[in-house]
XYZ file of C-alpha atoms in Angstrom:
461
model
C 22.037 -65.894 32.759
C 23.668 -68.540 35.204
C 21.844 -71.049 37.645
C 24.310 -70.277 40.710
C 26.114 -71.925 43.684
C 28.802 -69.510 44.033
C 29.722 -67.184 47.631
C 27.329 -64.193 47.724
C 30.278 -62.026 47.206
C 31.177 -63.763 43.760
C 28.129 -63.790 43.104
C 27.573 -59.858 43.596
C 30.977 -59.006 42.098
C 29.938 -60.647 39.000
C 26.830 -59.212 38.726
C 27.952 -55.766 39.256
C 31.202 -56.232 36.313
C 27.883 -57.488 34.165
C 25.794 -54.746 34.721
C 28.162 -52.329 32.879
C 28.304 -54.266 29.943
C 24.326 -54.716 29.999
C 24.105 -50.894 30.399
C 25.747 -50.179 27.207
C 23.955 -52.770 24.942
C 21.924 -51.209 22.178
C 18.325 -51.875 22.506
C 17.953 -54.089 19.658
C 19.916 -56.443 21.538
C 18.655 -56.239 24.549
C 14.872 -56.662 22.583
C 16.382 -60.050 20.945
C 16.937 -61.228 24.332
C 13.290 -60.659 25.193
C 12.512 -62.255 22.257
C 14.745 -65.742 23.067
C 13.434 -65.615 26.428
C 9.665 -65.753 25.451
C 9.987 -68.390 23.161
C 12.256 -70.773 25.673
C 9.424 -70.277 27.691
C 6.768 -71.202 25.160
C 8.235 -74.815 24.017
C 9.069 -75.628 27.981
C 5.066 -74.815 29.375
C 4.853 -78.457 29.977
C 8.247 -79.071 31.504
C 7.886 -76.022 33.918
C 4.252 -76.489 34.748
C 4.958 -80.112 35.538
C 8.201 -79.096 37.825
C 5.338 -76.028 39.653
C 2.563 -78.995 40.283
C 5.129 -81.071 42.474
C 6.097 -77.455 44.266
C 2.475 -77.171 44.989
C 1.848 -81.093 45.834
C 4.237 -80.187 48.473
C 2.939 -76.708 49.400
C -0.551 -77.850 49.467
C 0.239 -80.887 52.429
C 2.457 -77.697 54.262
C -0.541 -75.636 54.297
C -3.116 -78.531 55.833
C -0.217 -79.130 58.114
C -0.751 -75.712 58.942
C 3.117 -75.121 58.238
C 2.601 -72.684 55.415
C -0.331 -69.917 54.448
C -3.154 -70.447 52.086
C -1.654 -66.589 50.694
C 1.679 -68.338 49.726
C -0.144 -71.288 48.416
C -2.105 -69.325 45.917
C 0.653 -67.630 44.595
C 2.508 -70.843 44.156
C 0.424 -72.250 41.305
C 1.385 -71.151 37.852
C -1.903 -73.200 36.806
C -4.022 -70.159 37.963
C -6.510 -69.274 35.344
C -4.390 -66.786 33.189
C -1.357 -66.711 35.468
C 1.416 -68.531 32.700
C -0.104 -66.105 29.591
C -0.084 -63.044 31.515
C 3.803 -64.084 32.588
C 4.211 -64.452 28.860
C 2.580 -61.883 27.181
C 4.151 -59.536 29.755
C 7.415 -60.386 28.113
C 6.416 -58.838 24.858
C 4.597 -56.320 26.618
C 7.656 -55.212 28.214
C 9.727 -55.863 25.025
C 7.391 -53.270 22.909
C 7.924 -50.267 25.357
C 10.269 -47.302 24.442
C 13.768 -48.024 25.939
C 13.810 -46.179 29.442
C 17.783 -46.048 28.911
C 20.102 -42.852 27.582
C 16.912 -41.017 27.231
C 17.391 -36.806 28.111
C 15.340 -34.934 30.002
C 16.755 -31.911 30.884
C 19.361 -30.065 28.709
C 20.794 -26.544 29.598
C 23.121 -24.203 27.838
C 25.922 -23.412 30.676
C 27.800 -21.267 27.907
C 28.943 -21.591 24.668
C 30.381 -24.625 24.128
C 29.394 -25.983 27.400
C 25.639 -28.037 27.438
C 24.454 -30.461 30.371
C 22.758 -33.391 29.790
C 20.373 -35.270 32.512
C 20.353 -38.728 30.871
C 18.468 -41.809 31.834
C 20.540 -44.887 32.918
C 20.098 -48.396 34.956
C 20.493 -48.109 39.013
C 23.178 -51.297 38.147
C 22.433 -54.368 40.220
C 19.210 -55.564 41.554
C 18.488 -58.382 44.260
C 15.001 -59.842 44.287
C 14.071 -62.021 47.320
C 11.099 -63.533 46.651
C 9.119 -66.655 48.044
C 6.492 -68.915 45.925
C 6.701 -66.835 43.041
C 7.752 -68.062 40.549
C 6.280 -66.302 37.833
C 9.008 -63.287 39.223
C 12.120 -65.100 37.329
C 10.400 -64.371 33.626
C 8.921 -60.497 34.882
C 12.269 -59.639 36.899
C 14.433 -61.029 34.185
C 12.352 -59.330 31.248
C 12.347 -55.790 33.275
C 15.888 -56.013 34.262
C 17.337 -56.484 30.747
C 15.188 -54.155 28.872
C 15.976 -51.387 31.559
C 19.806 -52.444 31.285
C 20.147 -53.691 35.280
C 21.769 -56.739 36.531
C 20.074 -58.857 38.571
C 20.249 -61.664 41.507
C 17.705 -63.656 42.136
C 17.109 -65.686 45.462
C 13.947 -67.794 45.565
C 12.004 -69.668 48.218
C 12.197 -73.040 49.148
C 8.441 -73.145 48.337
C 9.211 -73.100 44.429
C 12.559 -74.739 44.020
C 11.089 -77.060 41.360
C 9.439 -74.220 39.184
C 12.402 -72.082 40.134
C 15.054 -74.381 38.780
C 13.066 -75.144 35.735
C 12.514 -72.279 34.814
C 15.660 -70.357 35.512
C 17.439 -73.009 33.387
C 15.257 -72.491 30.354
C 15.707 -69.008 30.240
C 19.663 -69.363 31.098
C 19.577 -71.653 27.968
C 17.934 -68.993 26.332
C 19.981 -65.949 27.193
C 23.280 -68.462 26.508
C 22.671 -67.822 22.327
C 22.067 -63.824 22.928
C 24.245 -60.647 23.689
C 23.713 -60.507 27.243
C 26.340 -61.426 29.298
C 25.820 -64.833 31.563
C 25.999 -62.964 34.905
C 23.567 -59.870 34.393
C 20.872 -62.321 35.334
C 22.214 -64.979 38.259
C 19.542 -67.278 39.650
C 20.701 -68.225 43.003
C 20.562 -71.937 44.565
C 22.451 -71.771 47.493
C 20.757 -72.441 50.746
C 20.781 -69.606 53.571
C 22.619 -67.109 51.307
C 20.420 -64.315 52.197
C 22.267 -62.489 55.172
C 25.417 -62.630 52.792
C 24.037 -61.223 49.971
C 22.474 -58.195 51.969
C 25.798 -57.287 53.474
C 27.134 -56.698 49.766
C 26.623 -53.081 49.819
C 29.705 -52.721 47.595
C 28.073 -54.309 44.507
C 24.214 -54.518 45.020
C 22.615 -51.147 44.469
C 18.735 -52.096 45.160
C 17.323 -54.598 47.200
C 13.778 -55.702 45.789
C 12.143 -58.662 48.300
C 8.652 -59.857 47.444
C 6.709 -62.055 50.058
C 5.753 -62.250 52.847
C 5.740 -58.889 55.713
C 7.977 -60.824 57.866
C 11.023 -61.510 55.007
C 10.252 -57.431 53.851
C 10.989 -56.502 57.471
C 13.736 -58.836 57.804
C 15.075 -56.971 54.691
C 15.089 -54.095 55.913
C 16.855 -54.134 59.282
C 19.602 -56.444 57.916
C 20.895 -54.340 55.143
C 22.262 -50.814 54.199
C 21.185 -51.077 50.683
C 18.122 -49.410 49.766
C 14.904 -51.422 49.926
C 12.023 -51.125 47.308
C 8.662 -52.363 48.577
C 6.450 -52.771 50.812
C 5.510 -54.902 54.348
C 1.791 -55.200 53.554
C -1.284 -54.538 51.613
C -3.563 -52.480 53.927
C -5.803 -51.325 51.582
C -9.274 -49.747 51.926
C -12.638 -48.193 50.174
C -14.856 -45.573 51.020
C -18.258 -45.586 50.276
C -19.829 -42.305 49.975
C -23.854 -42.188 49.764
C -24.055 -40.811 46.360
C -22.034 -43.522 44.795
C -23.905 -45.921 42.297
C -25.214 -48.703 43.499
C -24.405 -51.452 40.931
C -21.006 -49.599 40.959
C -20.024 -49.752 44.174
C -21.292 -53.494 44.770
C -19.210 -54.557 41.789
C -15.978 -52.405 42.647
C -16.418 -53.695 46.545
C -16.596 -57.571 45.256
C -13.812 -56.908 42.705
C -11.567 -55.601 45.234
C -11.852 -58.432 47.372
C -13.073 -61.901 45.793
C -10.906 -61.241 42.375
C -7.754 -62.198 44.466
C -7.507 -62.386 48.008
C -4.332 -63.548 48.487
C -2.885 -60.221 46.488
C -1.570 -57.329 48.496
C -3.621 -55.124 45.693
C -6.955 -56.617 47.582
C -9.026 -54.445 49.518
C -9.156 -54.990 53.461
C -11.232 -52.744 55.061
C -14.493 -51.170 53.928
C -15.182 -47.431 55.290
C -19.244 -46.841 55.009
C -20.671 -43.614 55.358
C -23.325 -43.873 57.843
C -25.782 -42.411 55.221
C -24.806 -45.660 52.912
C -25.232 -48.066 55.978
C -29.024 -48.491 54.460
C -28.720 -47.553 50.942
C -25.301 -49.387 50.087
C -24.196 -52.050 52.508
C -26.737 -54.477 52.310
C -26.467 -55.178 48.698
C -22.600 -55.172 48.963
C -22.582 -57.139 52.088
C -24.982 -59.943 50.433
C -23.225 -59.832 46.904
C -19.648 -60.606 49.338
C -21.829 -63.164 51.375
C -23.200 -65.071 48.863
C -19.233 -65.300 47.515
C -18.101 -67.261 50.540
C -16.511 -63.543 52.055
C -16.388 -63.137 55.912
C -17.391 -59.621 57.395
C -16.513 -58.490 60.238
C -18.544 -55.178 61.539
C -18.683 -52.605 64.174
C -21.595 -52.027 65.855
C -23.570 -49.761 63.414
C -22.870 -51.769 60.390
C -23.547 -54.656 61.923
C -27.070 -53.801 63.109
C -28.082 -52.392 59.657
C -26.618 -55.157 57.831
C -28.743 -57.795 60.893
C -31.684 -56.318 59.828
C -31.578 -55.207 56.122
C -30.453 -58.781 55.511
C -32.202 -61.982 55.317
C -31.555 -63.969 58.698
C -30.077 -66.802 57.217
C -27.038 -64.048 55.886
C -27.412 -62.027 59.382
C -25.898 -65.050 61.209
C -22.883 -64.849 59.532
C -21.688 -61.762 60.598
C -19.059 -61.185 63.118
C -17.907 -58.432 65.361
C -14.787 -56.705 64.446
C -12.078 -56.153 66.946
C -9.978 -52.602 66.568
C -7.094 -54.783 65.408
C -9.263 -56.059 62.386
C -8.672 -52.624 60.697
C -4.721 -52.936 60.614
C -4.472 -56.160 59.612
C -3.593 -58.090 55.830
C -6.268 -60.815 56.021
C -4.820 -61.797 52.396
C -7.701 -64.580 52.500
C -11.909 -63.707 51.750
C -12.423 -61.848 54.701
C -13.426 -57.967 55.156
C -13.391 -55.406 57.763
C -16.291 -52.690 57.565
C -16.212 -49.769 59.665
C -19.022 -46.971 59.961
C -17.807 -43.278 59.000
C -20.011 -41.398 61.878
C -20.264 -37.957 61.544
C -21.212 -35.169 64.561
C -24.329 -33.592 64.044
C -24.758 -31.521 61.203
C -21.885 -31.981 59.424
C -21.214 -31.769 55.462
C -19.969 -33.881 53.066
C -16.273 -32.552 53.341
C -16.406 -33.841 57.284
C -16.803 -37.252 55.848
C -14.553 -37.148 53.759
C -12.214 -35.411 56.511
C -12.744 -38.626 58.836
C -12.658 -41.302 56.083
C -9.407 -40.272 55.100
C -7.718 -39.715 58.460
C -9.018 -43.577 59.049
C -6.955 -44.335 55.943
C -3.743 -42.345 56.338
C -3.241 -43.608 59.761
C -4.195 -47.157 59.150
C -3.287 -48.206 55.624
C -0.042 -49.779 54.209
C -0.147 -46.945 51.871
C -0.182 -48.960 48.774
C -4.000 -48.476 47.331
C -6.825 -46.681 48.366
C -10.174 -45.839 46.193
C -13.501 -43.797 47.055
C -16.598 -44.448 45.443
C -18.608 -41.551 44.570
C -20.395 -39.271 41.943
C -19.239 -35.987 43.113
C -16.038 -35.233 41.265
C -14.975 -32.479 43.608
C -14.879 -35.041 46.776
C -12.650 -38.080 44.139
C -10.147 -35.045 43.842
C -9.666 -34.409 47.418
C -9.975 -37.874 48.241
C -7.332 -38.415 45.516
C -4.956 -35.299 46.526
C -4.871 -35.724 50.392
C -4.669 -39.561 50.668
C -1.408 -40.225 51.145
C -0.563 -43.895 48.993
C 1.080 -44.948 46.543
C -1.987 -45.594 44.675
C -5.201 -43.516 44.971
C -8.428 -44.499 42.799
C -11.922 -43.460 42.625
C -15.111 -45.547 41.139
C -12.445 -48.672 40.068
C -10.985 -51.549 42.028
C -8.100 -51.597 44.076
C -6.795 -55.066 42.330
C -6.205 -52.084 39.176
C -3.317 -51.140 41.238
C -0.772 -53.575 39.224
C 2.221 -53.148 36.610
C 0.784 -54.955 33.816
C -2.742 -53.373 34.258
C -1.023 -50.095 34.099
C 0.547 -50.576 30.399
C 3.976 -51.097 32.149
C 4.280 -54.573 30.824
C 5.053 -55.915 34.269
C 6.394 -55.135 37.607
C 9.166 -56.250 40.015
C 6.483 -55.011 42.702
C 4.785 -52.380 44.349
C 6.600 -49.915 46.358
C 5.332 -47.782 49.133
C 8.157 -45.858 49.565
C 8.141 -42.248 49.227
C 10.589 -41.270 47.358
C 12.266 -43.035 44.117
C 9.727 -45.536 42.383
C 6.130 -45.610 43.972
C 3.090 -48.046 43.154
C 3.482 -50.514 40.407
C 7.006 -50.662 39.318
C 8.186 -51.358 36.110
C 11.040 -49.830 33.497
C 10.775 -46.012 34.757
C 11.498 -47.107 38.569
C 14.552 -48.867 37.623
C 15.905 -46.240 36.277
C 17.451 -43.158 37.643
C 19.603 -40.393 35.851
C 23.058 -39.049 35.732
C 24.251 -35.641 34.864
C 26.095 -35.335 31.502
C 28.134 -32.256 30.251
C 30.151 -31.894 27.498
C 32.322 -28.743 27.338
C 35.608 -27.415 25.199
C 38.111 -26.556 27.977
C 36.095 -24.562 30.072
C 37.346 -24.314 33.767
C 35.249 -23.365 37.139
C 37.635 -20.381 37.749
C 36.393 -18.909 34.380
C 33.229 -17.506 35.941
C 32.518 -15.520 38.507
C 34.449 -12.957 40.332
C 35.723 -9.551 38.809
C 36.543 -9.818 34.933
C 34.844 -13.600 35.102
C 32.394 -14.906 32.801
C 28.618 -15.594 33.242
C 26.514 -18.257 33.096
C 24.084 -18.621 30.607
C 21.769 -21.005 31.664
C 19.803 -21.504 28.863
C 17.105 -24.247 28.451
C 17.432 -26.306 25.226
C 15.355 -28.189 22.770
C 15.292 -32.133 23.317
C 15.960 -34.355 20.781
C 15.512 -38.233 21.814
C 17.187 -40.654 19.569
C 15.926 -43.563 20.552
């Protein structure tokens, strides 16, 4: 690993001359580096933690200057509750996963003496663009070498003292191990960004993590391939024969674990059947937590008078706007499912998930109900990365998922989707290894024919 000042194209050249040595490491290699990595890490809390309080000493006076969001603050501070073990332990967690490289998944008998291979290998060179996260270095660079991928990393100005701290601990780390210095580059140049996106000749996968503006940004101003996702529109449906004590502790989950994630829930679809039975105890159970709720009309007048008046008062009216927007902060839009007339069950369902396909970010959507045939639809026809029933949306997350960690969430539809961690950065090449055969031996009068044959797979690793 290198701490970097170097032009964005010396910077990407290097990287992608690296990433061909990285690819071919064995694993036990690229395991020890893991290994070095966590235990830098471990002796430096105090130096690192000490370099992320002055980042957020400085964060925390942009945000009351109203110069920079509460969201980005949040995500700032390594002193969360948990936030430095889980960027630890996700180290080894990544470290004790099978290697996702020069495994075979397909393997066909063309003819005798002729057998193709579809092998697992790195994409090659990663950039991740991240702001105020600093906990990204340790998960980026632990992902990256594991799956065999160089990487660049460009950080925000919001965590330059965590940033440099920590990228130089785990450079002085990786300095003692196989991997070569420029697999994992740790960028410090100033307005770099631009540069390094028109280096479609080296970088194969642009990662950015932040803010929707720098996603979008990302995405016009580059011909690279972009994994991830503008914002974190998600939403739950309450159906009427969902538990109570269920729903009330998924809802508050969802939204009060986190807020400032993009896994936390922003709108709340209510069956009108559950506006009596459900919404009061999950509205009061949000209320007493400090969370804002904004209502349409019919949730709003069973919530004004199921609710005690002193709680009543505190509800606002919701604007259409409320239910495509990324509040990231403890605030909650509810919106009343309103069925014609004698309709079933399946109408409900119909409506709650046309709301959701045409106004979430597709990232992670859940339904809360006891019928198993209606989670199954609900599941098969929403269209998100993620789609849960009867569990939080804040599940939606690599580590949570036994990946270890992620380098994000991607809503894209096709490549990696949801949480991704070693299996989305990887893809496969085809492999064959033959004995002089020639295409003009088949086909044709008097040619040969394929076989085609499927074969056994034997992983050795």
């Amino acid at each position: 690993m290198s701490v970097t000042d170097s032009s964005p194209e010396q910077i990407a050249k290097a990287a992608s001359v690296a990433s061909g040595k990285l690819a071919t490491l064995p694993s036990v290699d690229r395991n020890d580096a893991l290994t070095a990595i966590h235990r830098s890490l471990s002796l430096a809390k105090e130096t690192i933690l000490a370099a992320n309080a002055q980042d957020v000493a400085l964060a925390s006076q942009a945000a009351a200057d109203g110069q920079l969001s509460q969201s980005i603050l949040k995500r700032l501070d390594l002193n969360r509750p948990g936030k430095w073990d889980d960027m630890l332990q996700g180290i080894l967690d990544v470290r004790a996963l099978d290697d996702p490289v020069g495994r075979v998944t397909l393997k066909t008998l063309l003819d005798d003496g002729l057998v193709l291979e579809r092998v697992t290998c790195p994409i090659g060179v990663l950039l991740i663009i991240f702001e105020a996260r600093p906990e990204v270095i340790a998960n980026i660079a632990a992902l990256a070498i594991k799956s065999g991928n160089a990487a660049i990393l460009k950080g925000g100005k919001e965590s330059t003292a965590s940033f440099l701290a920590i990228s130089t601990t785990i450079s002085s780390a990786l300095g003692a191990t196989a991997v070569p210095n420029a697999a994992i580059q740790l960028v410090t140049t100033r307005d770099v960004i631009a540069s390094l996106l028109d280096c479609d000749k080296y970088i194969d996968l642009v990662i950015p993590r932040g803010s929707n503006e720098l996603v979008r940004y990302t995405k016009e101003h580059t011909r690279i391939p972009v994994l991830g996702h503008a914002d974190g529109l998600c939403s739950i449906y309450v159906h009427p024969d969902a538990d109570l004590g269920l729903s009330v502790r998924v809802v508050v989950d969802s939204k009060l674990d986190y807020p400032a994630a993009c896994n936390s829930v922003e709108t709340l679809l209510v069956h009108e059947a559950a506006l009596d039975t459900h919404l009061p105890a999950i509205a009061s159970a949000l209320l007493e937590q400090g969370c804002s709720l904004r209502c349409d009309s019919a949730s709003k007048t069973a919530l004004s008078t199921a609710l005690p008046a002193e709680k009543a008062v505190l509800l606002r009216v919701a604007v259409d706007e409320d239910y495509d927007t990324e509040f990231l902060s403890p605030v909650l839009a509810i919106k009343t499912v309103v069925l014609p007339e004698g309709s079933t069950d399946e109408v409900a369902l119909t409506l709650a998930i046309a709301h959701i396909n045409s106004h979430s970010s597709h990232h992670t959507d859940t339904i809360l109900t006891s019928s198993p045939w209606l989670a199954n639809q609900f599941k098969a026809s929403v269209g998100s990365a993620c789609v849960f029933s009867n569990t939080s949306t804040r599940m939606a997350d690599g580590m949570r998922f036994g990946f270890g960690t992620e380098v994000g969430i991607s809503t894209n539809k096709i490549h990696a989707r949801g949480p991704v961690g070693l299996e989305g950065l990887c893809i496969y090449k085809f492999v064959i290894d033959g004995s002089g055969q020639v295409a003009g031996d088949y086909g044709g009068a008097g040619g040969k024919s394929w076989r085609h044959e499927r074969m056994p797979i034997n992983q050795q690793n």
